[in-house]
Amino acid sequence: MPSVFIKTYGCQMNERDSEAVAAQLVAKGYTLASSETGADVILLNTCSVRDAAEQKAIGKMQNLAAEIRRGRPEVVLGFMGCMAQSRGQQLIDKLPDVDLVLGTQKFHRTAEYLDEILAGRREKVVDVAEEEGSEATIREHVVNGNSVAKSISAFVSIMQGCNQYCTFCIVPYTRGEERSRTIPDIVAECRELAARGVREITLLGQIVTSYGKREIPVVAGKSAFVQLLEAVHEIAGVERIRFTSPHPKGYGDDLVEAYGRLPKLVESAHIPVQSGSDRMLKLMHRGYTRERYLGIIEKLRRVQPGMGITTDIIVGFPGETEEDFAETLSLARAVEFDNAYIFKYSPRKDTPAASLPEQLPREVKEERNARLLATINEIGARHYEGYVGRCTQILVEGPSRKNSARLMGRTRSNKIVVFDGAERHRGQLMDVRITRAGSFTLYGDPAIIEVD
Ligand code: 5AD
């Protein structure tokens, strides 16, 4: 049977989509290749959030065409995901070696199209159409596949698309309108994962706090998303629940209160802020102010003082002045983020911000990026140092990525802890004493001496 290699760019949603495609292909008899050398099919699952991500995937495809395809003309090359969706046929016009271009609502058709191409029934396939119900097709997993860690912690896609239309963002165009799966469907998938040894579920979507807004009515003040959290919380075997990415406007009192009431909902949140300046937030069409964002963080910390908060920040949005940027720096200090992903603004096709007049030069974006990074690193280091000497619970995921002789787990607040442990610890909740803090990593010793 043909072997397939999938390379993933971008976010966790993309990782999850790739995994679902891999599971689908394995079910159809394909094998998963561990590298592109020798694979019969090579798929690039792409990201469009910034131009750099698109250029990386295009460059990779050019290399594959030059290096792999030249020696083995029968190899099938494909693009899928966000860039496939936004560029469609253009990708084949630009790169004639590409055989398959598969949009974000078509992942479940990968096997069908590959079969046709491999059998010679079709030469090229481009499918970027919308498909009703496609949000419910990302449900199969490869558990105990290539990645051991994934069998303890799994991603579950709960919705697709976004209706927020932030002026910088291409996602509403690449992922489409918000569409949510049903609670019973999601719960059934989580149950199957728990039965296969998964202990931690991360609920995924482009804007998870808008989950089920149109389809599922508010019950007793609880939004559809909080109802979903409660339903997943009921599942025996699931020990921890996380989600990403929410929108700040989704942190109503029902969600804040859920952190105090649902012990499996760990005290960690990735809440993209994008900017600390009200003027920028308005131009970005974010729908909240700096004060409202800070208010949410305060409420969350009142319920869970140990809440670990991470964020996304864009520097160099059109018209951002030094004063606006200073507001972002001061917000980062006020919130004390554990970590932040910093993005240099990149104009995206057909988004309103791309045609704003005051686009900033690259040097300004780079300089602000460096200054913000230094601030984030300093705050992060302080946070991590604060753990030294403390005992904390971790869920053990498997071997540490950097040193496979050691194990790694995560605290409830989502910090990585590396420690000396044994295979029997995998999947366990255990207490460790933190002995040292490195760069965004903690090192620990099991807190209790265990007797075998
Ligand atoms: N330029 C730079 N960063 C962007 N992001 C989204 N669109 C852009 C863009 N045009 C960032 C946001 C978002 C993260 C996933 O990517 O910070 O939260």
CSV table of C-alpha atoms and ligand atoms in Angstrom, one decimal:
chain,number,residue,atom,x,y,z
A,1,MET,CA,0.0,0.0,0.0
A,2,PRO,CA,1.2,3.5,-0.6
A,3,SER,CA,2.9,5.4,2.1
A,4,VAL,CA,2.1,9.0,3.0
A,5,PHE,CA,4.1,11.8,4.7
A,6,ILE,CA,2.2,14.8,6.1
A,7,LYS,CA,4.1,18.0,7.0
A,8,THR,CA,2.1,20.5,9.1
A,9,TYR,CA,2.5,24.2,9.3
A,10,GLY,CA,0.8,26.6,11.8
A,11,CYS,CA,-1.6,26.1,14.6
A,12,GLN,CA,-3.0,23.2,16.7
A,13,MET,CA,-6.1,23.1,14.5
A,14,ASN,CA,-3.8,22.2,11.6
A,15,GLU,CA,-2.0,19.6,13.7
A,16,ARG,CA,-5.4,18.1,14.5
A,17,ASP,CA,-6.5,18.2,10.9
A,18,SER,CA,-3.3,16.4,9.8
A,19,GLU,CA,-3.8,13.8,12.4
A,20,ALA,CA,-7.4,13.2,11.3
A,21,VAL,CA,-6.2,12.9,7.6
A,22,ALA,CA,-3.5,10.4,8.7
A,23,ALA,CA,-6.1,8.3,10.6
A,24,GLN,CA,-8.4,8.3,7.6
A,25,LEU,CA,-5.6,7.2,5.3
A,26,VAL,CA,-4.4,4.5,7.7
A,27,ALA,CA,-8.0,3.2,7.9
A,28,LYS,CA,-7.9,2.9,4.0
A,29,GLY,CA,-4.7,0.9,4.2
A,30,TYR,CA,-2.1,3.6,3.6
A,31,THR,CA,1.0,3.5,5.8
A,32,LEU,CA,2.5,6.6,7.5
A,33,ALA,CA,6.1,7.4,6.4
A,34,SER,CA,8.4,8.8,9.0
A,35,SER,CA,10.0,11.2,6.5
A,36,GLU,CA,9.5,12.5,2.9
A,37,THR,CA,12.3,10.3,1.5
A,38,GLY,CA,10.6,7.2,0.1
A,39,ALA,CA,7.0,8.4,0.8
A,40,ASP,CA,4.6,7.8,-2.2
A,41,VAL,CA,2.5,10.7,-1.2
A,42,ILE,CA,3.7,14.0,0.4
A,43,LEU,CA,1.1,16.4,1.7
A,44,LEU,CA,1.8,19.9,3.1
A,45,ASN,CA,-0.9,21.1,5.5
A,46,THR,CA,-0.6,24.9,5.2
A,47,CYS,CA,-1.0,28.1,7.2
A,48,SER,CA,-2.0,31.5,5.8
A,49,VAL,CA,-2.0,33.6,9.0
A,50,ARG,CA,1.2,35.4,7.9
A,51,ASP,CA,3.0,35.7,4.5
A,52,ALA,CA,6.1,34.0,6.0
A,53,ALA,CA,4.1,30.8,6.7
A,54,GLU,CA,2.8,30.7,3.1
A,55,GLN,CA,6.3,31.3,1.7
A,56,LYS,CA,7.7,28.5,3.8
A,57,ALA,CA,5.3,26.0,2.4
A,58,ILE,CA,5.7,27.2,-1.1
A,59,GLY,CA,9.5,27.0,-0.8
A,60,LYS,CA,9.2,23.5,0.7
A,61,MET,CA,7.0,22.4,-2.3
A,62,GLN,CA,9.6,23.8,-4.7
A,63,ASN,CA,12.3,21.7,-3.0
A,64,LEU,CA,10.1,18.6,-3.1
A,65,ALA,CA,9.4,19.1,-6.8
A,66,ALA,CA,13.1,19.6,-7.5
A,67,GLU,CA,14.6,17.0,-5.2
A,68,ILE,CA,12.1,14.2,-4.8
A,69,ARG,CA,9.8,14.4,-7.8
A,70,ARG,CA,12.7,14.6,-10.3
A,71,GLY,CA,14.1,11.2,-9.1
A,72,ARG,CA,10.6,9.7,-8.6
A,73,PRO,CA,8.1,11.2,-11.0
A,74,GLU,CA,5.3,9.0,-9.6
A,75,VAL,CA,5.3,10.7,-6.2
A,76,VAL,CA,2.0,12.5,-5.5
A,77,LEU,CA,2.4,16.1,-4.1
A,78,GLY,CA,-0.4,17.9,-2.4
A,79,PHE,CA,-1.3,21.1,-0.6
A,80,MET,CA,-4.1,21.1,1.9
A,81,GLY,CA,-5.5,23.5,4.5
A,82,CYS,CA,-5.6,27.2,4.7
A,83,MET,CA,-3.3,28.3,1.9
A,84,ALA,CA,-4.9,25.6,-0.4
A,85,GLN,CA,-8.3,27.1,0.5
A,86,SER,CA,-7.2,30.7,-0.2
A,87,ARG,CA,-5.1,30.1,-3.3
A,88,GLY,CA,-6.8,27.1,-5.0
A,89,GLN,CA,-5.9,26.5,-8.6
A,90,GLN,CA,-3.3,29.3,-8.5
A,91,LEU,CA,-1.0,26.9,-6.6
A,92,ILE,CA,-1.0,24.5,-9.5
A,93,ASP,CA,-0.5,27.3,-12.0
A,94,LYS,CA,2.5,28.4,-10.0
A,95,LEU,CA,3.8,24.9,-9.2
A,96,PRO,CA,2.8,22.5,-11.9
A,97,ASP,CA,4.2,19.5,-10.0
A,98,VAL,CA,1.4,19.8,-7.5
A,99,ASP,CA,-1.3,17.1,-8.0
A,100,LEU,CA,-3.8,17.9,-5.2
A,101,VAL,CA,-5.1,21.1,-3.7
A,102,LEU,CA,-7.5,20.4,-0.9
A,103,GLY,CA,-9.4,23.1,1.0
A,104,THR,CA,-10.3,23.3,4.7
A,105,GLN,CA,-13.8,21.7,4.3
A,106,LYS,CA,-12.5,18.7,2.3
A,107,PHE,CA,-10.0,16.9,4.6
A,108,HIS,CA,-12.4,13.9,4.8
A,109,ARG,CA,-12.0,13.4,1.0
A,110,THR,CA,-8.2,13.0,1.0
A,111,ALA,CA,-8.2,9.2,0.6
A,112,GLU,CA,-10.8,9.3,-2.2
A,113,TYR,CA,-8.9,11.9,-4.2
A,114,LEU,CA,-5.5,10.2,-3.6
A,115,ASP,CA,-6.9,6.8,-4.7
A,116,GLU,CA,-8.1,8.5,-8.0
A,117,ILE,CA,-4.7,10.2,-8.6
A,118,LEU,CA,-2.7,7.1,-7.7
A,119,ALA,CA,-4.9,4.9,-10.0
A,120,GLY,CA,-4.4,7.3,-12.8
A,121,ARG,CA,-8.1,8.1,-13.1
A,122,ARG,CA,-7.5,11.8,-12.5
A,123,GLU,CA,-4.3,13.8,-13.1
A,124,LYS,CA,-5.0,16.7,-10.8
A,125,VAL,CA,-7.6,17.5,-8.2
A,126,VAL,CA,-8.5,20.9,-6.8
A,127,ASP,CA,-11.4,21.0,-4.4
A,128,VAL,CA,-11.9,24.1,-2.2
A,129,ALA,CA,-15.7,24.2,-2.2
A,130,GLU,CA,-17.8,24.6,0.9
A,131,GLU,CA,-19.3,21.4,2.3
A,132,GLU,CA,-22.2,21.3,4.7
A,133,GLY,CA,-21.5,19.2,7.7
A,134,SER,CA,-17.7,19.1,7.2
A,135,GLU,CA,-17.1,20.3,10.7
A,136,ALA,CA,-18.2,16.9,12.0
A,137,THR,CA,-15.8,15.0,9.9
A,138,ILE,CA,-12.6,15.8,11.9
A,139,ARG,CA,-13.1,13.0,14.4
A,140,GLU,CA,-10.7,10.1,13.8
A,141,HIS,CA,-7.4,9.9,15.7
A,142,VAL,CA,-4.1,8.1,15.4
A,143,VAL,CA,-3.6,7.0,19.0
A,144,ASN,CA,-0.3,5.3,19.9
A,145,GLY,CA,0.8,6.3,16.4
A,146,ASN,CA,4.0,8.3,15.8
A,147,SER,CA,3.7,10.5,18.8
A,148,VAL,CA,3.6,8.8,22.2
A,149,ALA,CA,2.7,12.0,24.0
A,150,LYS,CA,-0.5,12.3,22.0
A,151,SER,CA,-2.0,9.2,23.5
A,152,ILE,CA,-2.1,10.9,26.9
A,153,SER,CA,-3.3,14.2,25.6
A,154,ALA,CA,-5.5,14.6,22.6
A,155,PHE,CA,-7.0,17.5,20.6
A,156,VAL,CA,-10.7,17.4,19.8
A,157,SER,CA,-12.1,19.8,17.2
A,158,ILE,CA,-15.4,21.2,18.3
A,159,MET,CA,-16.1,23.8,15.7
A,160,GLN,CA,-14.9,25.3,12.4
A,161,GLY,CA,-14.7,28.9,11.2
A,162,CYS,CA,-14.9,32.3,12.7
A,163,ASN,CA,-17.4,35.2,12.3
A,164,GLN,CA,-15.4,37.8,14.2
A,165,TYR,CA,-13.7,39.4,11.2
A,166,CYS,CA,-10.8,41.0,12.9
A,167,THR,CA,-9.4,43.4,10.3
A,168,PHE,CA,-6.0,41.7,10.2
A,169,CYS,CA,-7.2,38.1,10.0
A,170,ILE,CA,-7.5,35.8,7.0
A,171,VAL,CA,-9.1,33.0,9.0
A,172,PRO,CA,-12.8,33.8,8.3
A,173,TYR,CA,-11.9,33.5,4.6
A,174,THR,CA,-9.9,30.3,4.9
A,175,ARG,CA,-12.0,28.5,7.5
A,176,GLY,CA,-15.4,29.9,6.6
A,177,GLU,CA,-18.4,30.7,8.8
A,178,GLU,CA,-18.7,29.3,12.3
A,179,ARG,CA,-20.1,25.8,12.3
A,180,SER,CA,-20.3,23.7,15.5
A,181,ARG,CA,-20.5,19.9,16.1
A,182,THR,CA,-23.2,18.7,18.5
A,183,ILE,CA,-22.4,18.1,22.2
A,184,PRO,CA,-23.3,14.3,22.0
A,185,ASP,CA,-21.0,13.9,19.0
A,186,ILE,CA,-18.1,15.6,20.7
A,187,VAL,CA,-18.7,13.7,24.0
A,188,ALA,CA,-18.7,10.4,22.1
A,189,GLU,CA,-15.3,11.2,20.6
A,190,CYS,CA,-13.9,12.2,24.0
A,191,ARG,CA,-15.3,8.9,25.5
A,192,GLU,CA,-13.6,6.8,22.9
A,193,LEU,CA,-10.3,8.7,23.5
A,194,ALA,CA,-10.6,8.2,27.3
A,195,ALA,CA,-11.2,4.5,26.7
A,196,ARG,CA,-7.9,4.4,24.7
A,197,GLY,CA,-6.0,5.9,27.6
A,198,VAL,CA,-6.3,9.6,26.9
A,199,ARG,CA,-6.3,11.6,30.1
A,200,GLU,CA,-6.3,15.2,28.9
A,201,ILE,CA,-8.6,16.7,26.2
A,202,THR,CA,-7.9,20.1,24.5
A,203,LEU,CA,-11.0,21.3,22.8
A,204,LEU,CA,-10.1,23.1,19.6
A,205,GLY,CA,-11.6,25.7,17.3
A,206,GLN,CA,-10.8,29.1,15.8
A,207,ILE,CA,-13.0,30.8,18.3
A,208,VAL,CA,-14.2,28.2,20.8
A,209,THR,CA,-16.0,30.6,23.1
A,210,SER,CA,-18.5,31.1,20.2
A,211,TYR,CA,-19.2,27.3,20.2
A,212,GLY,CA,-22.8,26.5,19.4
A,213,LYS,CA,-24.0,30.1,19.6
A,214,ARG,CA,-26.6,29.8,16.9
A,215,GLU,CA,-27.5,26.1,17.4
A,216,ILE,CA,-27.6,25.6,21.2
A,217,PRO,CA,-29.7,27.8,23.5
A,218,VAL,CA,-28.4,29.3,26.7
A,219,VAL,CA,-29.7,27.2,29.7
A,220,ALA,CA,-29.8,28.6,33.2
A,221,GLY,CA,-27.4,31.3,32.2
A,222,LYS,CA,-24.9,28.9,30.8
A,223,SER,CA,-23.6,29.3,27.2
A,224,ALA,CA,-23.4,26.4,24.8
A,225,PHE,CA,-19.6,26.3,25.4
A,226,VAL,CA,-20.0,26.0,29.2
A,227,GLN,CA,-22.6,23.3,28.6
A,228,LEU,CA,-20.1,21.5,26.5
A,229,LEU,CA,-17.4,21.8,29.2
A,230,GLU,CA,-19.8,20.3,31.8
A,231,ALA,CA,-20.6,17.4,29.5
A,232,VAL,CA,-16.9,16.6,28.9
A,233,HIS,CA,-16.2,17.0,32.6
A,234,GLU,CA,-18.6,14.1,33.3
A,235,ILE,CA,-16.5,11.6,31.3
A,236,ALA,CA,-14.8,9.1,33.5
A,237,GLY,CA,-11.1,8.8,32.7
A,238,VAL,CA,-10.7,12.4,31.4
A,239,GLU,CA,-8.6,14.1,34.1
A,240,ARG,CA,-7.9,17.5,32.6
A,241,ILE,CA,-9.7,19.7,30.1
A,242,ARG,CA,-8.2,22.6,28.2
A,243,PHE,CA,-9.3,24.6,25.2
A,244,THR,CA,-7.9,26.9,22.5
A,245,SER,CA,-8.4,29.5,21.2
A,246,PRO,CA,-11.1,31.5,23.0
A,247,HIS,CA,-11.9,35.2,22.3
A,248,PRO,CA,-11.9,37.6,25.3
A,249,LYS,CA,-15.5,38.6,24.7
A,250,GLY,CA,-16.5,34.9,25.4
A,251,TYR,CA,-15.4,35.2,29.1
A,252,GLY,CA,-18.8,35.8,30.5
A,253,ASP,CA,-19.5,35.1,34.2
A,254,ASP,CA,-20.7,31.5,33.3
A,255,LEU,CA,-17.2,30.6,31.9
A,256,VAL,CA,-15.3,32.4,34.7
A,257,GLU,CA,-17.4,30.6,37.3
A,258,ALA,CA,-16.8,27.3,35.6
A,259,TYR,CA,-13.1,27.5,36.6
A,260,GLY,CA,-14.2,27.4,40.3
A,261,ARG,CA,-16.7,24.7,39.8
A,262,LEU,CA,-15.2,22.2,37.4
A,263,PRO,CA,-12.0,20.7,38.9
A,264,LYS,CA,-10.9,19.1,35.6
A,265,LEU,CA,-10.9,22.5,33.9
A,266,VAL,CA,-7.3,23.3,34.6
A,267,GLU,CA,-6.2,26.8,35.6
A,268,SER,CA,-4.6,27.8,32.4
A,269,ALA,CA,-5.9,29.9,29.5
A,270,HIS,CA,-4.5,31.2,26.2
A,271,ILE,CA,-6.4,34.5,25.7
A,272,PRO,CA,-5.3,36.4,22.6
A,273,VAL,CA,-5.1,40.1,23.4
A,274,GLN,CA,-3.4,41.4,20.2
A,275,SER,CA,-2.7,44.9,21.5
A,276,GLY,CA,-2.8,46.9,24.8
A,277,SER,CA,-4.0,50.1,23.0
A,278,ASP,CA,-7.7,50.8,22.7
A,279,ARG,CA,-7.1,52.7,19.5
A,280,MET,CA,-5.5,49.6,17.9
A,281,LEU,CA,-8.1,47.2,19.4
A,282,LYS,CA,-10.8,49.3,17.7
A,283,LEU,CA,-9.0,49.3,14.4
A,284,MET,CA,-8.5,45.6,14.7
A,285,HIS,CA,-12.2,45.1,15.3
A,286,ARG,CA,-11.5,43.1,18.4
A,287,GLY,CA,-14.7,44.1,20.3
A,288,TYR,CA,-13.2,44.8,23.7
A,289,THR,CA,-11.1,47.4,25.4
A,290,ARG,CA,-7.9,47.2,27.4
A,291,GLU,CA,-9.9,47.7,30.6
A,292,ARG,CA,-12.4,44.9,29.7
A,293,TYR,CA,-9.5,42.5,29.0
A,294,LEU,CA,-7.8,43.4,32.3
A,295,GLY,CA,-11.1,43.0,34.1
A,296,ILE,CA,-11.5,39.4,32.7
A,297,ILE,CA,-8.0,38.5,33.9
A,298,GLU,CA,-8.7,39.9,37.3
A,299,LYS,CA,-12.0,37.9,37.6
A,300,LEU,CA,-10.3,34.7,36.5
A,301,ARG,CA,-7.5,35.2,39.0
A,302,ARG,CA,-10.1,35.8,41.7
A,303,VAL,CA,-11.6,32.4,41.0
A,304,GLN,CA,-8.2,30.7,40.4
A,305,PRO,CA,-5.2,32.6,41.7
A,306,GLY,CA,-2.7,30.3,40.1
A,307,MET,CA,-4.2,30.8,36.6
A,308,GLY,CA,-1.4,30.6,34.0
A,309,ILE,CA,-2.2,33.0,31.2
A,310,THR,CA,-0.6,33.1,27.7
A,311,THR,CA,-1.6,35.3,24.8
A,312,ASP,CA,-1.0,36.3,21.1
A,313,ILE,CA,0.1,39.9,20.4
A,314,ILE,CA,0.6,41.6,17.0
A,315,VAL,CA,3.2,44.3,16.7
A,316,GLY,CA,3.3,46.9,14.0
A,317,PHE,CA,-0.3,46.9,13.1
A,318,PRO,CA,-1.0,49.8,10.6
A,319,GLY,CA,-0.8,53.1,12.3
A,320,GLU,CA,0.6,51.7,15.6
A,321,THR,CA,2.5,54.6,17.3
A,322,GLU,CA,5.2,54.4,19.9
A,323,GLU,CA,2.5,55.3,22.5
A,324,ASP,CA,0.2,52.5,21.3
A,325,PHE,CA,3.1,50.0,21.6
A,326,ALA,CA,3.9,51.3,25.1
A,327,GLU,CA,0.4,50.4,26.0
A,328,THR,CA,1.0,46.9,24.9
A,329,LEU,CA,4.2,46.7,26.9
A,330,SER,CA,2.4,48.0,30.0
A,331,LEU,CA,-0.5,45.5,29.5
A,332,ALA,CA,2.0,42.6,29.3
A,333,ARG,CA,3.5,43.7,32.6
A,334,ALA,CA,0.1,44.3,34.2
A,335,VAL,CA,-1.2,40.8,33.2
A,336,GLU,CA,2.1,39.0,33.9
A,337,PHE,CA,1.7,36.6,31.0
A,338,ASP,CA,3.4,33.3,31.4
A,339,ASN,CA,4.3,33.5,27.8
A,340,ALA,CA,3.2,35.3,24.6
A,341,TYR,CA,3.3,34.5,20.9
A,342,ILE,CA,4.4,37.7,19.2
A,343,PHE,CA,3.5,38.2,15.5
A,344,LYS,CA,4.8,41.0,13.3
A,345,TYR,CA,1.8,42.3,11.4
A,346,SER,CA,1.6,40.8,7.9
A,347,PRO,CA,-0.9,42.2,5.4
A,348,ARG,CA,-3.2,39.5,4.2
A,349,LYS,CA,-5.1,39.4,0.9
A,350,ASP,CA,-8.6,40.9,1.0
A,351,THR,CA,-8.5,41.8,4.7
A,352,PRO,CA,-9.4,45.4,5.6
A,353,ALA,CA,-6.2,46.2,7.5
A,354,ALA,CA,-4.1,45.4,4.4
A,355,SER,CA,-5.4,48.5,2.7
A,356,LEU,CA,-5.1,50.8,5.7
A,357,PRO,CA,-2.8,53.8,4.7
A,358,GLU,CA,-0.2,53.7,7.5
A,359,GLN,CA,1.6,50.4,6.9
A,360,LEU,CA,4.7,50.4,9.1
A,361,PRO,CA,8.2,49.6,7.8
A,362,ARG,CA,9.8,46.2,8.6
A,363,GLU,CA,12.5,47.7,10.8
A,364,VAL,CA,9.8,49.2,13.2
A,365,LYS,CA,8.0,45.8,13.4
A,366,GLU,CA,11.3,44.1,14.1
A,367,GLU,CA,12.4,46.5,16.7
A,368,ARG,CA,9.1,46.3,18.6
A,369,ASN,CA,9.1,42.6,18.2
A,370,ALA,CA,12.5,42.4,19.9
A,371,ARG,CA,11.5,44.8,22.7
A,372,LEU,CA,8.3,43.0,23.5
A,373,LEU,CA,10.0,39.6,23.4
A,374,ALA,CA,12.6,40.8,25.9
A,375,THR,CA,9.7,42.0,28.2
A,376,ILE,CA,7.8,38.7,27.8
A,377,ASN,CA,11.0,36.7,28.5
A,378,GLU,CA,11.7,38.7,31.6
A,379,ILE,CA,8.1,38.3,33.0
A,380,GLY,CA,8.1,34.6,32.0
A,381,ALA,CA,11.5,34.0,33.7
A,382,ARG,CA,10.2,35.5,37.0
A,383,HIS,CA,7.1,33.4,36.8
A,384,TYR,CA,9.0,30.2,36.2
A,385,GLU,CA,11.5,31.0,39.0
A,386,GLY,CA,8.5,31.4,41.3
A,387,TYR,CA,7.9,27.7,41.0
A,388,VAL,CA,11.3,26.6,42.3
A,389,GLY,CA,10.9,24.9,45.7
A,390,ARG,CA,7.2,24.4,45.2
A,391,CYS,CA,5.3,21.1,44.9
A,392,THR,CA,3.0,20.9,41.9
A,393,GLN,CA,0.8,18.3,40.2
A,394,ILE,CA,1.8,17.2,36.7
A,395,LEU,CA,0.2,14.9,34.1
A,396,VAL,CA,3.0,12.8,32.7
A,397,GLU,CA,2.9,12.7,28.9
A,398,GLY,CA,6.0,10.7,27.9
A,399,PRO,CA,9.7,11.2,27.1
A,400,SER,CA,11.1,14.7,27.1
A,401,ARG,CA,11.5,16.0,23.5
A,402,LYS,CA,15.1,17.2,24.1
A,403,ASN,CA,16.3,14.2,26.2
A,404,SER,CA,14.4,11.0,25.7
A,405,ALA,CA,16.0,9.5,28.8
A,406,ARG,CA,13.9,11.8,30.9
A,407,LEU,CA,10.1,12.3,31.2
A,408,MET,CA,8.0,15.4,30.7
A,409,GLY,CA,4.6,16.4,32.0
A,410,ARG,CA,2.7,19.6,32.4
A,411,THR,CA,1.5,21.5,35.4
A,412,ARG,CA,-2.2,22.4,35.5
A,413,SER,CA,-1.1,25.9,34.5
A,414,ASN,CA,0.5,24.4,31.3
A,415,LYS,CA,4.2,24.6,32.1
A,416,ILE,CA,6.4,21.8,31.0
A,417,VAL,CA,8.2,19.9,33.7
A,418,VAL,CA,11.1,17.6,32.9
A,419,PHE,CA,12.1,15.0,35.5
A,420,ASP,CA,13.7,11.6,36.0
A,421,GLY,CA,10.9,9.0,35.9
A,422,ALA,CA,10.0,5.7,34.4
A,423,GLU,CA,7.6,4.4,31.8
A,424,ARG,CA,5.1,3.5,34.5
A,425,HIS,CA,4.6,7.2,35.2
A,426,ARG,CA,3.2,7.9,31.8
A,427,GLY,CA,-0.4,9.0,32.0
A,428,GLN,CA,-0.2,9.5,35.7
A,429,LEU,CA,-1.1,12.6,37.7
A,430,MET,CA,1.8,13.0,40.1
A,431,ASP,CA,3.3,15.6,42.4
A,432,VAL,CA,6.8,16.8,41.7
A,433,ARG,CA,9.0,19.3,43.6
A,434,ILE,CA,10.4,21.9,41.3
A,435,THR,CA,14.2,22.2,41.7
A,436,ARG,CA,15.1,24.5,38.9
A,437,ALA,CA,13.7,26.8,36.2
A,438,GLY,CA,15.1,27.0,32.7
A,439,SER,CA,13.8,29.0,29.7
A,440,PHE,CA,10.1,28.2,29.7
A,441,THR,CA,10.8,24.8,31.2
A,442,LEU,CA,10.8,23.6,34.8
A,443,TYR,CA,12.9,20.7,36.2
A,444,GLY,CA,11.6,18.6,39.1
A,445,ASP,CA,11.9,15.6,41.3
A,446,PRO,CA,9.0,13.3,42.1
A,447,ALA,CA,7.8,14.7,45.5
A,448,ILE,CA,7.0,11.4,47.1
A,449,ILE,CA,9.4,8.5,47.2
A,450,GLU,CA,7.4,5.7,45.7
A,451,VAL,CA,7.7,2.1,46.9
A,452,ASP,CA,7.2,-0.4,44.1
B,1,5AD,N1,-0.3,39.4,10.8
B,1,5AD,C1,0.3,39.0,12.0
B,1,5AD,N2,-0.2,38.2,12.9
B,1,5AD,C2,-1.5,37.7,12.7
B,1,5AD,N3,-2.3,36.9,13.4
B,1,5AD,C3,-3.4,36.7,12.7
B,1,5AD,N4,-3.4,37.4,11.6
B,1,5AD,C4,-2.2,38.1,11.5
B,1,5AD,C5,-1.6,38.9,10.6
B,1,5AD,N5,-2.2,39.3,9.5
B,1,5AD,C6,-1.9,36.3,14.7
B,1,5AD,C7,-2.8,36.8,15.8
B,1,5AD,C8,-3.6,35.5,16.0
B,1,5AD,C9,-2.5,34.4,15.7
B,1,5AD,C10,-2.9,33.1,15.5
B,1,5AD,O1,-1.9,34.9,14.6
B,1,5AD,O2,-2.1,37.2,16.9
B,1,5AD,O3,-4.1,35.4,17.4
